[in-house]
Amino acid sequence: MLDIKITRTETPKAKPQDESKLGFGRIFTDHMFVMDYDEGQGWHDARIVPYAPLVLAPAASVFHYAQECFEGLKAYRRADGRVQLFRPDCNAQRLRDTHERLCIPAIPVEDFVQAVKALVSVEKDWVPHLDGTSLYIRPFTIATMEQLGVHASSSYQFLIICSPSGAYYAEGINPVKIYVESEYVRACPGGTGAIKCGGNYAASIKAGEKAEQLGYSQVLWLDGAERRYVEEVGSMNIFFKIGGEIYTAATVGTVLPGVTRRSCIELLRDWGYTVHEGRLAIADVMKAAREGTLEEVFGTGTAAVVSPVKQLDYGSESAQIGGGKIGPVTQKLYDTLTGIQWGRLPDEKGWIQPVD
Ligand code: COI
């Protein structure tokens, strides 16, 4: 249990007036959570302080060797005004796994959840009210040691900032065109694809820009070893419905274990669908499209929830999906997940945690 010291701002910012124009991750709230780690002392000085720039040594490891990572989750306002979180324990566990891979000391799951709840409680009035909006919560850890040797840092900071946000993609839930990327890769076996470190995202920007220049919303990533198997789409996990069954890449080292991914799999299995977590060759996806059995394709992630794909272009071949419309399973997943998240549907799975 953390002892969190709270210092409130004396100059609160004006809250956004028009919640239909929030965008994603552009506006930040009045406070942030900070906790320090020093070798010999462990994690210490948990505090909520006014949101402000950080002061770091130019030699801090985070700037040179990218020993850093992040998480993403949301606080949702229910119709009755109460505020709630969706599976924050899953983000806490994934941060632990990420820390382990990056040689960063662990933060206990309960401390992470306590810190998120404490900050959201202080920032409750910042949780937007408009349908489809939420408070995006961004926990992150940075290596702060002032030293240029390539080693694990002896000091870190763990922070949480919050941003009232609307839809992640300008397209919202409208189906998008995706470019199958066969030059750049996102992750390789033995690398960091399964964790949420900034380096993975830095390495993805080039392909994203290329796709945008070619008129696509995002790229579909193939595996880094053979460039044969589908792995992720943009910064999301990806699902295919082929001949009535669901396929998604297994999280065996190169694919991020998304909280929305996991929730979709649980719901789909509850609804009686067979869900295959394994290898799916892009050649088989294109073949299914030619044969008319590629029924639905969608990405899943915290930010956009579920994002339908209407077209997949691979080399000179183009797969058209669902006549450009969102498929029934994609829609049902979106309605169920957002229903639970915003409190419109009962939380039968125990995924919701209220914020007091
Ligand atoms: C997500 O929540 O889907 C993401 O990972 C996107 C985030 C990097 C903005």
mmCIF file of C-alpha atoms and ligand atoms in Angstrom:
data_model
loop_
_atom_site.group_PDB
_atom_site.id
_atom_site.type_symbol
_atom_site.label_atom_id
_atom_site.label_comp_id
_atom_site.label_asym_id
_atom_site.label_seq_id
_atom_site.Cartn_x
_atom_site.Cartn_y
_atom_site.Cartn_z
ATOM 1 C CA MET A 1 0.000 0.000 0.000
ATOM 2 C CA LEU A 2 1.489 3.334 -1.067
ATOM 3 C CA ASP A 3 1.460 6.399 1.129
ATOM 4 C CA ILE A 4 0.557 8.996 -1.520
ATOM 5 C CA LYS A 5 1.159 12.644 -0.641
ATOM 6 C CA ILE A 6 -1.148 15.018 -2.524
ATOM 7 C CA THR A 7 -0.222 18.601 -3.430
ATOM 8 C CA ARG A 8 -3.020 20.329 -5.308
ATOM 9 C CA THR A 9 -2.415 22.963 -7.953
ATOM 10 C CA GLU A 10 -3.082 26.575 -7.050
ATOM 11 C CA THR A 11 -3.719 27.457 -10.692
ATOM 12 C CA PRO A 12 -6.235 24.949 -12.109
ATOM 13 C CA LYS A 13 -6.630 25.057 -15.896
ATOM 14 C CA ALA A 14 -9.930 25.689 -17.650
ATOM 15 C CA LYS A 15 -11.591 22.405 -18.660
ATOM 16 C CA PRO A 16 -12.321 21.906 -22.363
ATOM 17 C CA GLN A 17 -15.641 23.528 -23.250
ATOM 18 C CA ASP A 18 -16.454 21.531 -26.355
ATOM 19 C CA GLU A 19 -16.041 17.817 -25.637
ATOM 20 C CA SER A 20 -16.717 16.952 -29.275
ATOM 21 C CA LYS A 21 -13.328 18.475 -30.199
ATOM 22 C CA LEU A 22 -11.043 16.793 -27.646
ATOM 23 C CA GLY A 23 -9.065 14.714 -30.143
ATOM 24 C CA PHE A 24 -6.682 12.183 -28.633
ATOM 25 C CA GLY A 25 -3.916 12.944 -26.121
ATOM 26 C CA ARG A 26 -3.648 16.667 -26.734
ATOM 27 C CA ILE A 27 -4.971 18.147 -23.487
ATOM 28 C CA PHE A 28 -3.529 17.275 -20.072
ATOM 29 C CA THR A 29 -5.108 17.557 -16.641
ATOM 30 C CA ASP A 30 -3.942 19.550 -13.609
ATOM 31 C CA HIS A 31 -2.002 16.849 -11.772
ATOM 32 C CA MET A 32 0.329 13.904 -12.277
ATOM 33 C CA PHE A 33 1.438 10.982 -10.153
ATOM 34 C CA VAL A 34 5.183 10.588 -9.558
ATOM 35 C CA MET A 35 7.202 7.964 -7.704
ATOM 36 C CA ASP A 36 10.994 7.593 -7.594
ATOM 37 C CA TYR A 37 13.234 4.559 -7.478
ATOM 38 C CA ASP A 38 16.770 4.580 -6.165
ATOM 39 C CA GLU A 39 19.010 1.602 -5.723
ATOM 40 C CA GLY A 40 19.115 0.600 -2.069
ATOM 41 C CA GLN A 41 15.899 2.495 -1.345
ATOM 42 C CA GLY A 42 13.397 0.893 -3.710
ATOM 43 C CA TRP A 43 10.326 2.790 -4.977
ATOM 44 C CA HIS A 44 9.683 5.766 -2.737
ATOM 45 C CA ASP A 45 8.007 9.176 -2.406
ATOM 46 C CA ALA A 46 4.704 8.387 -4.102
ATOM 47 C CA ARG A 47 3.020 11.726 -4.729
ATOM 48 C CA ILE A 48 0.421 13.569 -6.747
ATOM 49 C CA VAL A 49 1.670 16.995 -7.769
ATOM 50 C CA PRO A 50 0.691 19.714 -10.265
ATOM 51 C CA TYR A 51 1.301 18.652 -13.905
ATOM 52 C CA ALA A 52 4.621 20.280 -14.860
ATOM 53 C CA PRO A 53 7.728 19.754 -17.021
ATOM 54 C CA LEU A 54 10.296 17.299 -15.705
ATOM 55 C CA VAL A 55 13.847 18.238 -14.826
ATOM 56 C CA LEU A 56 16.248 15.508 -15.960
ATOM 57 C CA ALA A 57 19.981 15.314 -16.538
ATOM 58 C CA PRO A 58 20.831 15.481 -20.266
ATOM 59 C CA ALA A 59 22.808 12.267 -19.680
ATOM 60 C CA ALA A 60 19.779 10.430 -18.214
ATOM 61 C CA SER A 61 19.668 6.909 -19.718
ATOM 62 C CA VAL A 62 16.149 7.338 -21.048
ATOM 63 C CA PHE A 63 17.395 9.836 -23.659
ATOM 64 C CA HIS A 64 20.202 7.631 -24.958
ATOM 65 C CA TYR A 65 19.293 3.986 -24.656
ATOM 66 C CA ALA A 66 15.489 4.273 -24.389
ATOM 67 C CA GLN A 67 15.185 2.388 -21.128
ATOM 68 C CA GLU A 68 11.555 3.372 -20.726
ATOM 69 C CA CYS A 69 8.073 1.982 -21.162
ATOM 70 C CA PHE A 70 4.425 2.927 -20.873
ATOM 71 C CA GLU A 71 0.868 1.737 -20.409
ATOM 72 C CA GLY A 72 -2.498 3.028 -21.571
ATOM 73 C CA LEU A 73 -5.937 2.711 -19.988
ATOM 74 C CA LYS A 74 -9.043 4.833 -19.588
ATOM 75 C CA ALA A 75 -11.435 6.154 -16.960
ATOM 76 C CA TYR A 76 -15.056 6.200 -18.140
ATOM 77 C CA ARG A 77 -17.936 8.348 -16.889
ATOM 78 C CA ARG A 78 -21.189 6.460 -16.456
ATOM 79 C CA ALA A 79 -24.598 8.011 -17.123
ATOM 80 C CA ASP A 80 -25.103 8.318 -13.344
ATOM 81 C CA GLY A 81 -21.921 10.435 -13.132
ATOM 82 C CA ARG A 82 -19.754 7.818 -11.424
ATOM 83 C CA VAL A 83 -16.290 7.096 -12.815
ATOM 84 C CA GLN A 84 -14.847 3.630 -13.461
ATOM 85 C CA LEU A 85 -11.798 1.806 -14.832
ATOM 86 C CA PHE A 86 -11.638 -1.224 -17.133
ATOM 87 C CA ARG A 87 -9.313 -4.051 -16.027
ATOM 88 C CA PRO A 88 -6.536 -1.843 -14.554
ATOM 89 C CA ASP A 89 -5.003 -4.960 -12.992
ATOM 90 C CA CYS A 90 -4.224 -6.232 -16.522
ATOM 91 C CA ASN A 91 -2.263 -3.058 -17.304
ATOM 92 C CA ALA A 92 -0.470 -3.372 -13.965
ATOM 93 C CA GLN A 93 0.560 -6.938 -14.749
ATOM 94 C CA ARG A 94 1.702 -6.025 -18.252
ATOM 95 C CA LEU A 95 3.794 -3.150 -16.869
ATOM 96 C CA ARG A 96 5.438 -5.656 -14.529
ATOM 97 C CA ASP A 97 6.241 -7.914 -17.485
ATOM 98 C CA THR A 98 7.581 -4.940 -19.438
ATOM 99 C CA HIS A 99 9.742 -3.815 -16.493
ATOM 100 C CA GLU A 100 11.140 -7.331 -16.210
ATOM 101 C CA ARG A 101 12.192 -7.388 -19.897
ATOM 102 C CA LEU A 102 13.811 -3.938 -19.586
ATOM 103 C CA CYS A 103 15.597 -4.661 -16.262
ATOM 104 C CA ILE A 104 13.477 -2.069 -14.442
ATOM 105 C CA PRO A 105 12.520 -2.904 -10.829
ATOM 106 C CA ALA A 106 8.937 -4.161 -10.445
ATOM 107 C CA ILE A 107 6.001 -2.102 -9.225
ATOM 108 C CA PRO A 108 3.465 -4.271 -7.352
ATOM 109 C CA VAL A 109 0.126 -4.674 -9.171
ATOM 110 C CA GLU A 110 -1.816 -3.249 -6.206
ATOM 111 C CA ASP A 111 0.448 -0.171 -6.028
ATOM 112 C CA PHE A 112 -0.104 0.550 -9.730
ATOM 113 C CA VAL A 113 -3.887 0.240 -9.366
ATOM 114 C CA GLN A 114 -3.866 2.357 -6.201
ATOM 115 C CA ALA A 115 -1.824 5.079 -7.939
ATOM 116 C CA VAL A 116 -4.150 5.155 -10.976
ATOM 117 C CA LYS A 117 -7.246 5.332 -8.769
ATOM 118 C CA ALA A 118 -5.760 8.056 -6.559
ATOM 119 C CA LEU A 119 -4.874 10.253 -9.549
ATOM 120 C CA VAL A 120 -8.214 9.714 -11.326
ATOM 121 C CA SER A 121 -9.999 10.517 -8.063
ATOM 122 C CA VAL A 122 -8.147 13.852 -7.854
ATOM 123 C CA GLU A 123 -8.894 14.505 -11.563
ATOM 124 C CA LYS A 124 -12.502 13.251 -11.498
ATOM 125 C CA ASP A 125 -13.925 16.498 -12.870
ATOM 126 C CA TRP A 126 -11.670 16.080 -15.922
ATOM 127 C CA VAL A 127 -13.393 12.832 -16.983
ATOM 128 C CA PRO A 128 -15.476 14.040 -19.936
ATOM 129 C CA HIS A 129 -19.247 13.487 -20.171
ATOM 130 C CA LEU A 130 -19.926 13.281 -23.903
ATOM 131 C CA ASP A 131 -20.743 9.881 -25.414
ATOM 132 C CA GLY A 132 -17.566 8.101 -26.573
ATOM 133 C CA THR A 133 -15.167 10.333 -24.624
ATOM 134 C CA SER A 134 -13.017 9.218 -21.697
ATOM 135 C CA LEU A 135 -10.011 10.169 -19.608
ATOM 136 C CA TYR A 136 -7.018 8.467 -21.232
ATOM 137 C CA ILE A 137 -4.489 7.487 -18.553
ATOM 138 C CA ARG A 138 -0.831 7.197 -19.496
ATOM 139 C CA PRO A 139 1.456 5.567 -16.881
ATOM 140 C CA PHE A 140 5.139 5.455 -17.872
ATOM 141 C CA THR A 141 8.555 4.682 -16.451
ATOM 142 C CA ILE A 142 11.847 6.361 -17.355
ATOM 143 C CA ALA A 143 15.475 5.606 -16.492
ATOM 144 C CA THR A 144 16.995 8.698 -14.871
ATOM 145 C CA MET A 145 20.593 7.672 -14.090
ATOM 146 C CA GLU A 146 23.146 10.260 -15.252
ATOM 147 C CA GLN A 147 25.631 7.967 -16.941
ATOM 148 C CA LEU A 148 26.403 6.997 -20.526
ATOM 149 C CA GLY A 149 27.374 3.351 -20.028
ATOM 150 C CA VAL A 150 24.924 0.868 -21.538
ATOM 151 C CA HIS A 151 23.620 -0.676 -18.312
ATOM 152 C CA ALA A 152 20.403 -0.836 -16.366
ATOM 153 C CA SER A 153 19.850 2.470 -14.626
ATOM 154 C CA SER A 154 20.149 2.700 -10.857
ATOM 155 C CA SER A 155 17.344 5.266 -10.643
ATOM 156 C CA TYR A 156 13.910 5.590 -12.268
ATOM 157 C CA GLN A 157 10.767 7.641 -12.198
ATOM 158 C CA PHE A 158 7.282 6.198 -12.604
ATOM 159 C CA LEU A 159 4.684 8.772 -13.622
ATOM 160 C CA ILE A 160 1.028 8.883 -14.593
ATOM 161 C CA ILE A 161 -0.521 11.663 -16.647
ATOM 162 C CA CYS A 162 -4.123 11.977 -17.868
ATOM 163 C CA SER A 163 -5.715 13.361 -21.001
ATOM 164 C CA PRO A 164 -9.443 13.885 -21.642
ATOM 165 C CA SER A 165 -9.835 12.322 -25.077
ATOM 166 C CA GLY A 166 -12.247 11.478 -27.852
ATOM 167 C CA ALA A 167 -11.840 8.936 -30.649
ATOM 168 C CA TYR A 168 -8.252 7.846 -31.394
ATOM 169 C CA TYR A 169 -8.730 7.611 -35.137
ATOM 170 C CA ALA A 170 -10.426 10.472 -36.962
ATOM 171 C CA GLU A 171 -12.386 7.741 -38.789
ATOM 172 C CA GLY A 172 -13.870 6.568 -35.433
ATOM 173 C CA ILE A 173 -15.557 3.214 -35.972
ATOM 174 C CA ASN A 174 -15.599 3.633 -39.764
ATOM 175 C CA PRO A 175 -13.794 0.855 -41.651
ATOM 176 C CA VAL A 176 -10.275 1.725 -42.829
ATOM 177 C CA LYS A 177 -7.872 0.764 -45.638
ATOM 178 C CA ILE A 178 -4.732 -1.074 -44.547
ATOM 179 C CA TYR A 179 -1.406 -1.585 -46.330
ATOM 180 C CA VAL A 180 0.340 -4.913 -45.701
ATOM 181 C CA GLU A 181 3.937 -3.919 -44.898
ATOM 182 C CA SER A 182 6.466 -6.349 -46.277
ATOM 183 C CA GLU A 183 9.632 -4.245 -45.979
ATOM 184 C CA TYR A 184 9.750 -2.833 -42.426
ATOM 185 C CA VAL A 185 8.999 -5.013 -39.414
ATOM 186 C CA ARG A 186 7.733 -4.147 -35.943
ATOM 187 C CA ALA A 187 9.247 -6.989 -33.938
ATOM 188 C CA CYS A 188 11.559 -9.991 -34.173
ATOM 189 C CA PRO A 189 11.776 -13.182 -32.121
ATOM 190 C CA GLY A 190 13.777 -12.447 -28.972
ATOM 191 C CA GLY A 191 13.122 -8.724 -29.249
ATOM 192 C CA THR A 192 10.685 -6.453 -27.456
ATOM 193 C CA GLY A 193 7.482 -6.889 -29.485
ATOM 194 C CA ALA A 194 5.603 -8.378 -26.553
ATOM 195 C CA ILE A 195 6.183 -5.429 -24.235
ATOM 196 C CA LYS A 196 5.063 -1.826 -24.298
ATOM 197 C CA CYS A 197 8.317 0.082 -24.741
ATOM 198 C CA GLY A 198 8.542 3.313 -26.685
ATOM 199 C CA GLY A 199 11.206 1.871 -28.993
ATOM 200 C CA ASN A 200 8.640 -0.392 -30.636
ATOM 201 C CA TYR A 201 6.551 2.638 -31.517
ATOM 202 C CA ALA A 202 9.527 4.716 -32.678
ATOM 203 C CA ALA A 203 10.462 1.903 -35.062
ATOM 204 C CA SER A 204 6.909 1.787 -36.421
ATOM 205 C CA ILE A 205 6.596 5.442 -37.435
ATOM 206 C CA LYS A 206 8.408 5.113 -40.775
ATOM 207 C CA ALA A 207 6.051 2.421 -42.051
ATOM 208 C CA GLY A 208 3.025 4.360 -40.759
ATOM 209 C CA GLU A 209 4.148 7.450 -42.688
ATOM 210 C CA LYS A 210 4.725 5.417 -45.823
ATOM 211 C CA ALA A 211 1.231 3.915 -45.543
ATOM 212 C CA GLU A 212 -0.325 7.357 -45.055
ATOM 213 C CA GLN A 213 1.508 8.728 -48.090
ATOM 214 C CA LEU A 214 0.085 5.851 -50.114
ATOM 215 C CA GLY A 215 -3.438 6.694 -48.912
ATOM 216 C CA TYR A 216 -3.879 4.085 -46.179
ATOM 217 C CA SER A 217 -4.814 4.553 -42.519
ATOM 218 C CA GLN A 218 -2.256 2.120 -41.149
ATOM 219 C CA VAL A 219 -0.023 -0.874 -41.846
ATOM 220 C CA LEU A 220 -0.528 -4.537 -41.161
ATOM 221 C CA TRP A 221 2.661 -5.955 -39.669
ATOM 222 C CA LEU A 222 4.001 -9.319 -40.760
ATOM 223 C CA ASP A 223 6.355 -11.416 -38.616
ATOM 224 C CA GLY A 224 9.959 -10.208 -38.558
ATOM 225 C CA ALA A 225 11.587 -13.536 -39.407
ATOM 226 C CA GLU A 226 9.802 -14.665 -42.565
ATOM 227 C CA ARG A 227 7.396 -11.802 -43.381
ATOM 228 C CA ARG A 228 4.702 -14.430 -43.886
ATOM 229 C CA TYR A 229 2.438 -14.359 -40.849
ATOM 230 C CA VAL A 230 0.106 -11.587 -39.707
ATOM 231 C CA GLU A 231 0.973 -10.036 -36.343
ATOM 232 C CA GLU A 232 -0.525 -6.596 -35.609
ATOM 233 C CA VAL A 233 -2.156 -3.608 -37.303
ATOM 234 C CA GLY A 234 -0.697 -0.163 -36.578
ATOM 235 C CA SER A 235 -0.481 -0.089 -32.781
ATOM 236 C CA MET A 236 -3.316 -2.606 -32.357
ATOM 237 C CA ASN A 237 -3.809 -6.361 -32.277
ATOM 238 C CA ILE A 238 -5.617 -7.798 -35.295
ATOM 239 C CA PHE A 239 -8.440 -10.324 -35.709
ATOM 240 C CA PHE A 240 -9.793 -12.111 -38.799
ATOM 241 C CA LYS A 241 -13.127 -13.901 -39.186
ATOM 242 C CA ILE A 242 -12.717 -16.564 -41.846
ATOM 243 C CA GLY A 243 -15.426 -19.132 -42.607
ATOM 244 C CA GLY A 244 -17.180 -18.452 -39.285
ATOM 245 C CA GLU A 245 -14.091 -18.853 -37.084
ATOM 246 C CA ILE A 246 -11.856 -16.227 -35.516
ATOM 247 C CA TYR A 247 -8.078 -16.001 -35.936
ATOM 248 C CA THR A 248 -5.559 -13.799 -34.168
ATOM 249 C CA ALA A 249 -1.780 -13.971 -33.713
ATOM 250 C CA ALA A 250 -0.589 -15.734 -30.578
ATOM 251 C CA THR A 251 1.226 -13.591 -28.008
ATOM 252 C CA VAL A 252 4.391 -15.667 -28.092
ATOM 253 C CA GLY A 253 7.013 -12.959 -27.947
ATOM 254 C CA THR A 254 6.508 -10.618 -30.897
ATOM 255 C CA VAL A 255 2.893 -9.572 -30.338
ATOM 256 C CA LEU A 256 1.664 -7.259 -27.582
ATOM 257 C CA PRO A 257 -0.775 -8.972 -25.189
ATOM 258 C CA GLY A 258 -3.481 -6.313 -25.507
ATOM 259 C CA VAL A 259 -6.114 -5.937 -22.798
ATOM 260 C CA THR A 260 -8.778 -5.331 -25.461
ATOM 261 C CA ARG A 261 -7.452 -8.340 -27.417
ATOM 262 C CA ARG A 262 -7.811 -10.562 -24.380
ATOM 263 C CA SER A 263 -11.275 -9.191 -23.576
ATOM 264 C CA CYS A 264 -12.450 -9.787 -27.173
ATOM 265 C CA ILE A 265 -11.208 -13.387 -27.078
ATOM 266 C CA GLU A 266 -13.049 -13.999 -23.794
ATOM 267 C CA LEU A 267 -16.297 -12.508 -25.145
ATOM 268 C CA LEU A 268 -16.044 -14.362 -28.468
ATOM 269 C CA ARG A 269 -15.532 -17.690 -26.690
ATOM 270 C CA ASP A 270 -18.498 -16.915 -24.399
ATOM 271 C CA TRP A 271 -20.570 -16.361 -27.523
ATOM 272 C CA GLY A 272 -19.564 -19.775 -28.853
ATOM 273 C CA TYR A 273 -16.996 -18.786 -31.465
ATOM 274 C CA THR A 274 -13.884 -20.840 -32.058
ATOM 275 C CA VAL A 275 -10.915 -18.499 -31.580
ATOM 276 C CA HIS A 276 -7.557 -19.648 -32.947
ATOM 277 C CA GLU A 277 -4.525 -17.974 -31.350
ATOM 278 C CA GLY A 278 -1.672 -18.970 -33.609
ATOM 279 C CA ARG A 279 0.025 -18.375 -36.927
ATOM 280 C CA LEU A 280 -2.039 -17.126 -39.843
ATOM 281 C CA ALA A 281 -0.234 -16.625 -43.158
ATOM 282 C CA ILE A 282 -1.047 -13.463 -45.111
ATOM 283 C CA ALA A 283 -1.265 -15.737 -48.186
ATOM 284 C CA ASP A 284 -4.147 -17.594 -46.498
ATOM 285 C CA VAL A 285 -5.907 -14.319 -45.683
ATOM 286 C CA MET A 286 -5.701 -13.224 -49.336
ATOM 287 C CA LYS A 287 -6.817 -16.687 -50.488
ATOM 288 C CA ALA A 288 -9.840 -16.501 -48.146
ATOM 289 C CA ALA A 289 -10.676 -13.094 -49.640
ATOM 290 C CA ARG A 290 -10.517 -14.562 -53.173
ATOM 291 C CA GLU A 291 -12.727 -17.460 -52.126
ATOM 292 C CA GLY A 292 -15.229 -15.208 -50.373
ATOM 293 C CA THR A 293 -14.661 -16.581 -46.854
ATOM 294 C CA LEU A 294 -12.852 -13.562 -45.386
ATOM 295 C CA GLU A 295 -15.831 -12.165 -43.488
ATOM 296 C CA GLU A 296 -14.446 -9.585 -41.059
ATOM 297 C CA VAL A 297 -11.114 -7.999 -40.115
ATOM 298 C CA PHE A 298 -10.648 -5.655 -37.163
ATOM 299 C CA GLY A 299 -7.970 -4.171 -34.952
ATOM 300 C CA THR A 300 -8.321 -3.972 -31.172
ATOM 301 C CA GLY A 301 -6.688 -1.602 -28.691
ATOM 302 C CA THR A 302 -7.434 0.520 -25.651
ATOM 303 C CA ALA A 303 -7.389 3.801 -27.531
ATOM 304 C CA ALA A 304 -9.708 2.913 -30.438
ATOM 305 C CA VAL A 305 -11.432 -0.153 -28.840
ATOM 306 C CA VAL A 306 -12.312 -1.922 -32.113
ATOM 307 C CA SER A 307 -11.368 -0.638 -35.548
ATOM 308 C CA PRO A 308 -12.834 -2.387 -38.609
ATOM 309 C CA VAL A 309 -10.789 -2.943 -41.777
ATOM 310 C CA LYS A 310 -12.517 -2.684 -45.166
ATOM 311 C CA GLN A 311 -9.547 -3.240 -47.457
ATOM 312 C CA LEU A 312 -6.179 -5.013 -47.190
ATOM 313 C CA ASP A 313 -3.623 -4.424 -49.923
ATOM 314 C CA TYR A 314 -0.729 -6.876 -50.207
ATOM 315 C CA GLY A 315 1.638 -6.419 -53.155
ATOM 316 C CA SER A 316 -0.550 -6.094 -56.209
ATOM 317 C CA GLU A 317 -3.507 -7.857 -54.606
ATOM 318 C CA SER A 318 -6.387 -6.145 -52.858
ATOM 319 C CA ALA A 319 -8.824 -7.846 -50.444
ATOM 320 C CA GLN A 320 -12.202 -6.176 -50.032
ATOM 321 C CA ILE A 321 -13.916 -6.986 -46.749
ATOM 322 C CA GLY A 322 -17.609 -6.811 -45.844
ATOM 323 C CA GLY A 323 -18.558 -4.485 -48.695
ATOM 324 C CA GLY A 324 -16.864 -1.609 -46.843
ATOM 325 C CA LYS A 325 -19.236 -1.924 -43.870
ATOM 326 C CA ILE A 326 -18.554 -2.879 -40.261
ATOM 327 C CA GLY A 327 -19.265 -6.609 -39.768
ATOM 328 C CA PRO A 328 -21.794 -7.962 -37.245
ATOM 329 C CA VAL A 329 -19.213 -9.578 -34.933
ATOM 330 C CA THR A 330 -17.023 -6.449 -34.977
ATOM 331 C CA GLN A 331 -20.083 -4.328 -34.157
ATOM 332 C CA LYS A 332 -21.197 -6.680 -31.363
ATOM 333 C CA LEU A 333 -17.738 -6.610 -29.787
ATOM 334 C CA TYR A 334 -17.643 -2.823 -30.006
ATOM 335 C CA ASP A 335 -21.129 -2.459 -28.498
ATOM 336 C CA THR A 336 -20.448 -4.964 -25.715
ATOM 337 C CA LEU A 337 -17.030 -3.629 -24.734
ATOM 338 C CA THR A 338 -18.050 0.021 -24.827
ATOM 339 C CA GLY A 339 -21.322 -0.914 -23.072
ATOM 340 C CA ILE A 340 -19.405 -2.476 -20.177
ATOM 341 C CA GLN A 341 -16.792 0.291 -20.132
ATOM 342 C CA TRP A 342 -19.302 3.144 -19.940
ATOM 343 C CA GLY A 343 -21.605 1.219 -17.564
ATOM 344 C CA ARG A 344 -24.491 0.789 -20.017
ATOM 345 C CA LEU A 345 -24.260 -3.006 -19.715
ATOM 346 C CA PRO A 346 -23.857 -5.067 -16.539
ATOM 347 C CA ASP A 347 -20.300 -6.055 -15.656
ATOM 348 C CA GLU A 348 -20.825 -9.807 -15.607
ATOM 349 C CA LYS A 349 -17.104 -10.550 -15.986
ATOM 350 C CA GLY A 350 -15.820 -8.496 -13.050
ATOM 351 C CA TRP A 351 -13.805 -6.217 -15.353
ATOM 352 C CA ILE A 352 -14.891 -2.906 -13.854
ATOM 353 C CA GLN A 353 -13.308 -1.133 -10.898
ATOM 354 C CA PRO A 354 -15.006 1.994 -9.544
ATOM 355 C CA VAL A 355 -13.036 5.111 -8.645
ATOM 356 C CA ASP A 356 -14.180 6.655 -5.356
HETATM 357 C C1 COI B 1 -3.804 1.482 -28.022
HETATM 358 O O1 COI B 1 -4.336 1.786 -26.963
HETATM 359 O O2 COI B 1 -4.383 0.863 -28.895
HETATM 360 C C2 COI B 1 -2.425 1.863 -28.273
HETATM 361 O O3 COI B 1 -1.533 1.178 -27.989
HETATM 362 C C3 COI B 1 -2.268 3.155 -28.930
HETATM 363 C C4 COI B 1 -1.431 4.092 -28.149
HETATM 364 C C5 COI B 1 0.020 3.869 -28.462
HETATM 365 C C6 COI B 1 -1.848 5.493 -28.426
#
